[in-house]
Short mmCIF file of C-alpha atoms (C1' of nucleotides) in Angstrom, two decimals:
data_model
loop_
_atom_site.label_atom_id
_atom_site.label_comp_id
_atom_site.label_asym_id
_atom_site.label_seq_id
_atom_site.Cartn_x
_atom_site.Cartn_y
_atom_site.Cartn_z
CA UNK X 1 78.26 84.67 45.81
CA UNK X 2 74.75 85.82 46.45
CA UNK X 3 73.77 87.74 49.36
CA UNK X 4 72.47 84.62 50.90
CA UNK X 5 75.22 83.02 50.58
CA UNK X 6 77.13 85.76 52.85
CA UNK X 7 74.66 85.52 55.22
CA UNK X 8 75.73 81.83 55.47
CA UNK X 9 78.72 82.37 55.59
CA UNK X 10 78.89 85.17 57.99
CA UNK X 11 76.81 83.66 60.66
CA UNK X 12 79.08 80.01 60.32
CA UNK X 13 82.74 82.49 60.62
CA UNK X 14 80.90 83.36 64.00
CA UNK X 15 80.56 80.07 64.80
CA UNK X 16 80.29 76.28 63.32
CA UNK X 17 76.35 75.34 62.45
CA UNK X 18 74.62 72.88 60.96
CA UNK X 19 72.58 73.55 57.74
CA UNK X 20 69.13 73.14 60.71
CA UNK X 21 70.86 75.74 62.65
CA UNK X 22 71.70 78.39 59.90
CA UNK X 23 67.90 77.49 58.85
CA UNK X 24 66.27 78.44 62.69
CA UNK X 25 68.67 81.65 62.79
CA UNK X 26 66.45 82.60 59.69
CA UNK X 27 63.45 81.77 61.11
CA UNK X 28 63.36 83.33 64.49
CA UNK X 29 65.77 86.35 64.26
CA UNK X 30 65.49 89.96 62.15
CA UNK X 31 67.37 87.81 59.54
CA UNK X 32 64.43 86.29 58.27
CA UNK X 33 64.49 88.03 55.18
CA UNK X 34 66.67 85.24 53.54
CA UNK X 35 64.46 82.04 53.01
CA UNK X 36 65.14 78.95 55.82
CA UNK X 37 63.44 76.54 53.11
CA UNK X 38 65.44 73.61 52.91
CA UNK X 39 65.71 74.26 49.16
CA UNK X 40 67.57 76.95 49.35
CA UNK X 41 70.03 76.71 52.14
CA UNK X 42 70.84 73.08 51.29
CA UNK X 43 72.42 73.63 48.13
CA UNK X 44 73.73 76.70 49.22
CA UNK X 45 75.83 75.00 51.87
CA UNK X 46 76.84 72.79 48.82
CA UNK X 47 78.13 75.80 46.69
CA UNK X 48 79.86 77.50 49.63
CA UNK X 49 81.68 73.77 49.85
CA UNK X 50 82.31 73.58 46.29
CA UNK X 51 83.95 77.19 46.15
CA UNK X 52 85.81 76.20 48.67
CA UNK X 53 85.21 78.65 51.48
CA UNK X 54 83.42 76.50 53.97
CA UNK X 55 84.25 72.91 55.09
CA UNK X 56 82.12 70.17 57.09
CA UNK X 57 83.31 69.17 60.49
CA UNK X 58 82.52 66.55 62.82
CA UNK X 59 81.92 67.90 66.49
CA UNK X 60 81.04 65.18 68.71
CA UNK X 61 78.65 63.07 67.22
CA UNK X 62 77.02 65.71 64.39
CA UNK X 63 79.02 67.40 61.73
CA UNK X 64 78.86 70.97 61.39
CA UNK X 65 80.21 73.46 58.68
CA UNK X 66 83.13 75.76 59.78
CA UNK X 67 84.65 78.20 57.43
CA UNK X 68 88.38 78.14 55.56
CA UNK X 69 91.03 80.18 55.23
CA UNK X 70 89.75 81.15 52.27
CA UNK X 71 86.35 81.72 52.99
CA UNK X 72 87.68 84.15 55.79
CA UNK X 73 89.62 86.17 53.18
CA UNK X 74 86.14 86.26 51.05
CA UNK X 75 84.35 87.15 53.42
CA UNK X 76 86.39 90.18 54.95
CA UNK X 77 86.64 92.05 51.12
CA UNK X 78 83.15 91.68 50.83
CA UNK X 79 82.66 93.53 54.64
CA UNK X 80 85.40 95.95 53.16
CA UNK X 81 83.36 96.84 50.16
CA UNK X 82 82.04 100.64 50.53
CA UNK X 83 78.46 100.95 50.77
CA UNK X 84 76.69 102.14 46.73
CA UNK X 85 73.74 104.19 46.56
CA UNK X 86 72.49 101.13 44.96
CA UNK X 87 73.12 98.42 47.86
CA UNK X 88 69.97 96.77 48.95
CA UNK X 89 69.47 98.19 52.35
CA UNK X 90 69.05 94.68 54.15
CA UNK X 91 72.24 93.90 52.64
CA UNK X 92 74.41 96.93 53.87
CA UNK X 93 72.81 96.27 57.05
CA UNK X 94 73.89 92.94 57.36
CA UNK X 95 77.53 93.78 56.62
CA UNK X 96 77.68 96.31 59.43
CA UNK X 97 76.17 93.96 61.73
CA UNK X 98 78.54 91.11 61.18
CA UNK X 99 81.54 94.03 60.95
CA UNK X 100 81.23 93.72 65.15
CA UNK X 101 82.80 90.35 64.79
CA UNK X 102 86.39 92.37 63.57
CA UNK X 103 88.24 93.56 66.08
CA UNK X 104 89.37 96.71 64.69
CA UNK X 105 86.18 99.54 64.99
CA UNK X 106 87.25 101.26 62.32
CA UNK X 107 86.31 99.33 59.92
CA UNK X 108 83.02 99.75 61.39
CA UNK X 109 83.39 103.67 61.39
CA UNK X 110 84.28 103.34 58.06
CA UNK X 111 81.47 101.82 56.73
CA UNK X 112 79.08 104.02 58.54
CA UNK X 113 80.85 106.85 57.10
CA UNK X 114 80.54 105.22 54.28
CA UNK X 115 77.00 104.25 54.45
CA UNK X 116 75.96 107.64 55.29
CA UNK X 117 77.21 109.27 52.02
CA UNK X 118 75.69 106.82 50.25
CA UNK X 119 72.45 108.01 51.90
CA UNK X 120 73.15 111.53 51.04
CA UNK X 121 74.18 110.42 47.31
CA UNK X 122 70.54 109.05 46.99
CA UNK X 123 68.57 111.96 48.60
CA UNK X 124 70.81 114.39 46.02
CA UNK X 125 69.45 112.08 43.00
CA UNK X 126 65.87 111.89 44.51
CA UNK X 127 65.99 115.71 44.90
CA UNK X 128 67.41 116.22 41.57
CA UNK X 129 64.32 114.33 40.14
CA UNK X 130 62.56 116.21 41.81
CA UNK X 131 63.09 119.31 39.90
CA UNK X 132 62.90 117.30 36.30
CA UNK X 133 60.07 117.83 33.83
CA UNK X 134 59.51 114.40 34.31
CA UNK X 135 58.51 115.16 37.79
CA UNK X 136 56.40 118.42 37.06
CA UNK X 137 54.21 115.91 35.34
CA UNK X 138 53.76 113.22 37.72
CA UNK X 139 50.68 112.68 39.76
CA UNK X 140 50.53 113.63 43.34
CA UNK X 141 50.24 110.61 44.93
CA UNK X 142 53.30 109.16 42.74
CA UNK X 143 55.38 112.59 44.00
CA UNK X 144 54.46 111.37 47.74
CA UNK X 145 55.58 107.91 46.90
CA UNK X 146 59.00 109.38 45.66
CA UNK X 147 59.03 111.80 49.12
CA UNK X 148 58.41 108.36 50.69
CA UNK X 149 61.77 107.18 49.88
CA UNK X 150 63.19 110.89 50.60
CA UNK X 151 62.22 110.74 54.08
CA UNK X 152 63.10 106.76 54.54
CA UNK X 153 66.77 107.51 53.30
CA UNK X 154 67.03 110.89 55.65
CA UNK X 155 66.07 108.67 58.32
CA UNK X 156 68.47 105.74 57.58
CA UNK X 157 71.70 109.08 57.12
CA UNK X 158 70.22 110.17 60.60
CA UNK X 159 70.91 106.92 62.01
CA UNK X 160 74.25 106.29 60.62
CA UNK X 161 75.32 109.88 62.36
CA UNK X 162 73.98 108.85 65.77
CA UNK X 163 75.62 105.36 65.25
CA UNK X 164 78.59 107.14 64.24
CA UNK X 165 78.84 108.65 67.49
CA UNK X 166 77.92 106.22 69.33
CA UNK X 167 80.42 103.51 68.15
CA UNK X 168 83.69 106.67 68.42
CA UNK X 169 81.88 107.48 72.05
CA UNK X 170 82.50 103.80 72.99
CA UNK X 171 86.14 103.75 71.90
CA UNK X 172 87.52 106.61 72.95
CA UNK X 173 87.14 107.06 76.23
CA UNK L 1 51.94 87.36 38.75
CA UNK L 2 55.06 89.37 40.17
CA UNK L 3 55.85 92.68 41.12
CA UNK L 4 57.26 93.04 37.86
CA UNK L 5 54.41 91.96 36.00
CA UNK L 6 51.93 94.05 38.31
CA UNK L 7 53.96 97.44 37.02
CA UNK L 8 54.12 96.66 33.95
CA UNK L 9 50.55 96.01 34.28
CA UNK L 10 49.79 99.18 35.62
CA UNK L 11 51.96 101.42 33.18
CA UNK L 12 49.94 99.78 30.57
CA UNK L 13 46.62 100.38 32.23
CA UNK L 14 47.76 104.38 32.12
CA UNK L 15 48.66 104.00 29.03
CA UNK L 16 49.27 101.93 26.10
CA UNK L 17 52.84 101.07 25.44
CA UNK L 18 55.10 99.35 23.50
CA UNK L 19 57.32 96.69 25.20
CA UNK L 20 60.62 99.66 24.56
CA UNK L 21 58.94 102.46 26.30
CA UNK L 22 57.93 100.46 29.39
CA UNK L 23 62.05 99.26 29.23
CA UNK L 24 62.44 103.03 29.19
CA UNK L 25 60.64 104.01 31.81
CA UNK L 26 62.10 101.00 34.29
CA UNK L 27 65.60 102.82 33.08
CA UNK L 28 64.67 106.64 33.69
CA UNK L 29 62.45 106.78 36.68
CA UNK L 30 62.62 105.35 40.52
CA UNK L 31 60.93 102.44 38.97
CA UNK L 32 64.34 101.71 38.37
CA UNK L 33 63.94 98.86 41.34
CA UNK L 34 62.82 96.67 38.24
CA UNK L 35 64.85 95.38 35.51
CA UNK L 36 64.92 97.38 32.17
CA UNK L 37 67.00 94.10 30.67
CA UNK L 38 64.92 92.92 27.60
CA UNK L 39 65.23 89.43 29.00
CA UNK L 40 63.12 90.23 31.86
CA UNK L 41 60.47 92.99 29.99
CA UNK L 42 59.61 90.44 26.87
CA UNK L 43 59.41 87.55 28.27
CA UNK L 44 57.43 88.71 31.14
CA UNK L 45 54.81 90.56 28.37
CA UNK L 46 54.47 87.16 26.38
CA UNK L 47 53.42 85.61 30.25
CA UNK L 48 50.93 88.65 30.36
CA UNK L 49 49.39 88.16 27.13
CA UNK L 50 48.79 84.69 27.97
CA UNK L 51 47.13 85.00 30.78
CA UNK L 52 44.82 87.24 28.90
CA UNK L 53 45.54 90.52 30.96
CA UNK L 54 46.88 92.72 27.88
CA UNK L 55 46.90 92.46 24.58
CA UNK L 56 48.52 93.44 21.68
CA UNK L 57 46.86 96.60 19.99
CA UNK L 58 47.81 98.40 16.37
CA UNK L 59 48.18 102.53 16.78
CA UNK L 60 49.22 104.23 13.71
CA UNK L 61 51.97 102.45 12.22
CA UNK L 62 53.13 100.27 15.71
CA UNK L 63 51.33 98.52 17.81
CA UNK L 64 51.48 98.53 21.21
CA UNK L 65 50.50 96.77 24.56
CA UNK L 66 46.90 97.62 26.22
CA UNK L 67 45.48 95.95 29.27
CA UNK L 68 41.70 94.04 29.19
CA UNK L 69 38.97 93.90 31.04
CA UNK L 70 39.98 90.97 32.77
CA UNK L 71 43.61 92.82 33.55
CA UNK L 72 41.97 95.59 34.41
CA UNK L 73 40.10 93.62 37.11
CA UNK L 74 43.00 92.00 38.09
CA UNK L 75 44.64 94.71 38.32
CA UNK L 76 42.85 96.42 41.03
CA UNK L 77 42.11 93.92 42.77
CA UNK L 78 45.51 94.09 43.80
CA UNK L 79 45.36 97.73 44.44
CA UNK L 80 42.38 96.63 47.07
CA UNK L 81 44.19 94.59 49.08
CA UNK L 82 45.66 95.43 52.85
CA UNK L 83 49.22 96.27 53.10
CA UNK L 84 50.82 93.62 55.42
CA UNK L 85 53.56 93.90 57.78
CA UNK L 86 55.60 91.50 55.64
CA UNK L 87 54.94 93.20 52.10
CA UNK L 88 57.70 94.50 50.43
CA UNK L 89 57.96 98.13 51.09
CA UNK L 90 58.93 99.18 47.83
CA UNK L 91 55.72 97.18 45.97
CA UNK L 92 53.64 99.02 48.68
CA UNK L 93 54.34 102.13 47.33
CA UNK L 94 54.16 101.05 43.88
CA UNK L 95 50.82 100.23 44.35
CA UNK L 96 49.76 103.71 46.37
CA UNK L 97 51.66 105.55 43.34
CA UNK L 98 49.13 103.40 40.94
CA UNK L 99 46.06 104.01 42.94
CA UNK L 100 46.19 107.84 41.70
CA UNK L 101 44.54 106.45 38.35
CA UNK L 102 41.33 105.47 40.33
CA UNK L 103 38.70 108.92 40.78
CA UNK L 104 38.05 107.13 44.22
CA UNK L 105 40.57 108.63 46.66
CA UNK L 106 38.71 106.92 49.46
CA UNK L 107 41.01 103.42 47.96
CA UNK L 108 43.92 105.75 48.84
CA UNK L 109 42.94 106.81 52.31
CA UNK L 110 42.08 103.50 53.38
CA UNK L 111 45.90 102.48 51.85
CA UNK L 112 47.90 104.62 54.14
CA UNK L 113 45.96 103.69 57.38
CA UNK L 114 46.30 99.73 56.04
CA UNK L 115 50.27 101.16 55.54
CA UNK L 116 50.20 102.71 59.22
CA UNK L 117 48.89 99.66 60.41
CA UNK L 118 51.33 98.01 58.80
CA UNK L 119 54.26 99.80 60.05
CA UNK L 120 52.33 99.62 63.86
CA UNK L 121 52.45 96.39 63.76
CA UNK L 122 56.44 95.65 62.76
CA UNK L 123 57.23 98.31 65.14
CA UNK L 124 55.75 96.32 67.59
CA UNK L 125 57.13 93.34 66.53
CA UNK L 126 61.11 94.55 66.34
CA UNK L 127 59.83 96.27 69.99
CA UNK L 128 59.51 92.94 71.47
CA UNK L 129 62.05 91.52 70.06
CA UNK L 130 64.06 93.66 71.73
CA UNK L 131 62.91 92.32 75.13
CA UNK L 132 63.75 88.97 74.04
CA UNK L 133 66.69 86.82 75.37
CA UNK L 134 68.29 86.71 71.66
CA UNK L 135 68.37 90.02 71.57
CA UNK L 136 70.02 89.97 75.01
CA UNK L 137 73.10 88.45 74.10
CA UNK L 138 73.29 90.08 70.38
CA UNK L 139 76.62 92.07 69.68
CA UNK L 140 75.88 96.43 70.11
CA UNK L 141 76.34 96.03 66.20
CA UNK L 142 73.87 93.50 65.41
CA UNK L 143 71.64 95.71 67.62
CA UNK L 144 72.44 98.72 65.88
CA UNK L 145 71.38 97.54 62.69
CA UNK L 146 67.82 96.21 64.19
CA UNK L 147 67.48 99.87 65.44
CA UNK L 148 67.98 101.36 61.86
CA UNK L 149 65.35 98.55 60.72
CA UNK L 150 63.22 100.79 63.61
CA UNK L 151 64.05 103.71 62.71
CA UNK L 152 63.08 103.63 58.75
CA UNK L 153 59.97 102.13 59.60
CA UNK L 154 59.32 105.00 62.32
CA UNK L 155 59.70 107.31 59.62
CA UNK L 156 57.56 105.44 57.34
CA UNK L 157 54.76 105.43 59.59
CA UNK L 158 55.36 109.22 59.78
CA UNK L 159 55.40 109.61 56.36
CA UNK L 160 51.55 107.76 56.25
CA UNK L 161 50.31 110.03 58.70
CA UNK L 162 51.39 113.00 56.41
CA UNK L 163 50.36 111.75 53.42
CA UNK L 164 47.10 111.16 54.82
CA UNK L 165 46.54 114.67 55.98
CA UNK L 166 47.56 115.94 52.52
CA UNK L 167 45.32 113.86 50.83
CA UNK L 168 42.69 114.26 53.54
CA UNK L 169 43.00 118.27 52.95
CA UNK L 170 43.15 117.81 49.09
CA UNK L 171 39.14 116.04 48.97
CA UNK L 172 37.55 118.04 51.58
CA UNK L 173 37.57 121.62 50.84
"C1'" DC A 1 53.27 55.53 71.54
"C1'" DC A 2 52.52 59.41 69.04
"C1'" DA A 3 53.17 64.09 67.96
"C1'" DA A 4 56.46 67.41 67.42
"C1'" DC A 5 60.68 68.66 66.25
"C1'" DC A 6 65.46 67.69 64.45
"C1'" DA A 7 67.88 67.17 60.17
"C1'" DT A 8 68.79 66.70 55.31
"C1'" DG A 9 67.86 66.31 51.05
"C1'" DT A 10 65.63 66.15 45.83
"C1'" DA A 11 62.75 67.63 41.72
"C1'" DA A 12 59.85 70.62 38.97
"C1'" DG A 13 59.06 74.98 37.65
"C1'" DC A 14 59.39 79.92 37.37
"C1'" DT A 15 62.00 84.41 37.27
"C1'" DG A 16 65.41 86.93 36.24
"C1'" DT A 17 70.33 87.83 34.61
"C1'" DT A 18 73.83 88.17 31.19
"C1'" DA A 19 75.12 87.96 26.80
"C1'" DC A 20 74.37 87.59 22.14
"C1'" DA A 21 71.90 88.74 17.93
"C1'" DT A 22 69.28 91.30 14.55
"C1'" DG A 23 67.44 95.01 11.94
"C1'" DA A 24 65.23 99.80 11.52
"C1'" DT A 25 65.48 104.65 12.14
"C1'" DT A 26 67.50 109.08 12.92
"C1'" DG A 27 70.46 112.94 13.82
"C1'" DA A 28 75.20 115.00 13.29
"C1'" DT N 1 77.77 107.75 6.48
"C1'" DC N 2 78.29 106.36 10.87
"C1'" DA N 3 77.14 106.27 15.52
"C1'" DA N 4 73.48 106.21 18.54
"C1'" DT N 5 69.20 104.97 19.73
"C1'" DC N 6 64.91 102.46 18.78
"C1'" DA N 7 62.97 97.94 19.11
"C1'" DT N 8 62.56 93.06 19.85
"C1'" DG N 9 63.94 89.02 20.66
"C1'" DT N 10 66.63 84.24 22.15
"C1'" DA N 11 69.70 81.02 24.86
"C1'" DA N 12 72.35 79.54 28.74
"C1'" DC N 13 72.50 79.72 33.32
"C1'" DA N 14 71.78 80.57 38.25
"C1'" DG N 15 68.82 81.05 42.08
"C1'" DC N 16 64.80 80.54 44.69
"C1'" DT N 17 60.11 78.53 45.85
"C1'" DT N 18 57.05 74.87 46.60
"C1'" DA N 19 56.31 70.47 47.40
"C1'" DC N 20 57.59 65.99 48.36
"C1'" DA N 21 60.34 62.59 50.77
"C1'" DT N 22 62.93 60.33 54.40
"C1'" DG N 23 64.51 58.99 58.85
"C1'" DG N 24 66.13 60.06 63.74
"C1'" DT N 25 65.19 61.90 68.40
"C1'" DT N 26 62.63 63.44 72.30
"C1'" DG N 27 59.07 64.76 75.52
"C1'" DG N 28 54.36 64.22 77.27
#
DNA sequence: CCAACCATGTAAGCTGTTACATGATTGA
DNA sequence: TCAATCATGTAACAGCTTACATGGTTGG
């Protein structure tokens, strides 16, 4: 299961699309970081059949691929997963978006929790580096390409804080 | 030519190396984004060496890996060229952190406005997105996560501007 | 009617991953 | 001496990209 294959599989648990479909969500949304070339979601679709976790329907005239029982199952432990200092970014992301399609916000609190210690786990290793001999002898502009990432990943902990408090804000009350 | 073959390229260009140490330093820096896995780092060396861009040198008892002319002119040629909205972030920086090895710090000026520019311009982009009808009828959580997308590159855009005082401040006095 | 889009695929080729394999050197 | 690290590879496999190919539908 790669992450494209998720993101497949994610976007046909919110709803039953065709293989064009899935391809256009690619190509016109924030999601275009996964490919919409034909040779890649094609046989894709074909895996995620294989595996068992989608299955083609016919709607009306056109068949369309809706997702199993035990694609669902799939699908939810890889939302549950905790976020890793290591997670791609995008990837994260994408969980916590589709995580809006589960009824129960905490899951959603819990991965922004989550999410936000990963953040902090990374800035404590960048910061440790920073005090290495390895450092000491880097060149400057390679130091400001490692603060780069500093301030990227104190923005990203920022943001899962506000969202945070947005998301208990909009329960609570 | 890859990403992966561009840092190897440019760790060799620094400084000859043997295929281990450039494994090494993929392992024990934040170069880490590339694979240290001898099935990627050989392989990828042989590819290099074919297309003429290093070349296997004897020092001392080993011998190690040392870029050519022609790498070396490949090599910054892809130093030179504009960052664009849709390069990865990650090989952006790579390259700014190699552009210390050129005397001319003019090359990494005219990087972090190209970077700025960069970062302008996907701003602007996720901006109006977020006028659009899609985005309209997009879950809070789906928004959310465009907004972090926003926010990192916010701070990355801040981070340019910075960088390109201190820089600025390092030449002229 | 013709261009543009819908819709689905295949094939070649390259990268990279994982796992296996080998042998030298070195420090405890 | 024995484990760890140095050092370099290969082989099987999976995934993605590019390019090619096909045929249906629809709007101007």
């Amino acid at each position: 299961m790669t992450p494209l294959n998720y993101a497949l599989l994610g976007l046909i648990r919110a709803e039953a699309r065709s293989g064009y479909a899935l391809r256009k969500v690619f190509e016109t949304t924030p999601m275009g970081s996964f490919s919409s070339s034909p040779g890649s979601v094609y046989p894709a679709l074909k895996n995620l059949q294989k595996a068992g976790v989608i299955e083609s329907r016919p709607t009306g005239k056109k068949s369309v691929f809706a997702i199993t029982g035990a694609g669902d199952a799939a699908f939810e432990a890889w939302l549950r997963q905790p976020v890793t200092a290591s997670e791609n970014t995008d990837i994260a992301l994408l969980r916590f978006a589709f995580l809006h399609d589960y009824p129960d916000r905490q899951l959603s609190l819990a991965f922004l929790l989550s999410y936000a210690r990963a953040c902090h786990d990374k800035i404590v290793g960048l910061k440790a580096f920073m005090t290495s001999d390895t450092w000491q002898q880097m060149p400057l502009q390679t130091r400001l390409a490692v603060q780069h990432g500093l301030r990227i990943t104190e923005a990203a902990a920022e943001w899962a804080a506000d969202a945070h408090l947005q998301l208990s804000e909009e329960i609570k009350p």
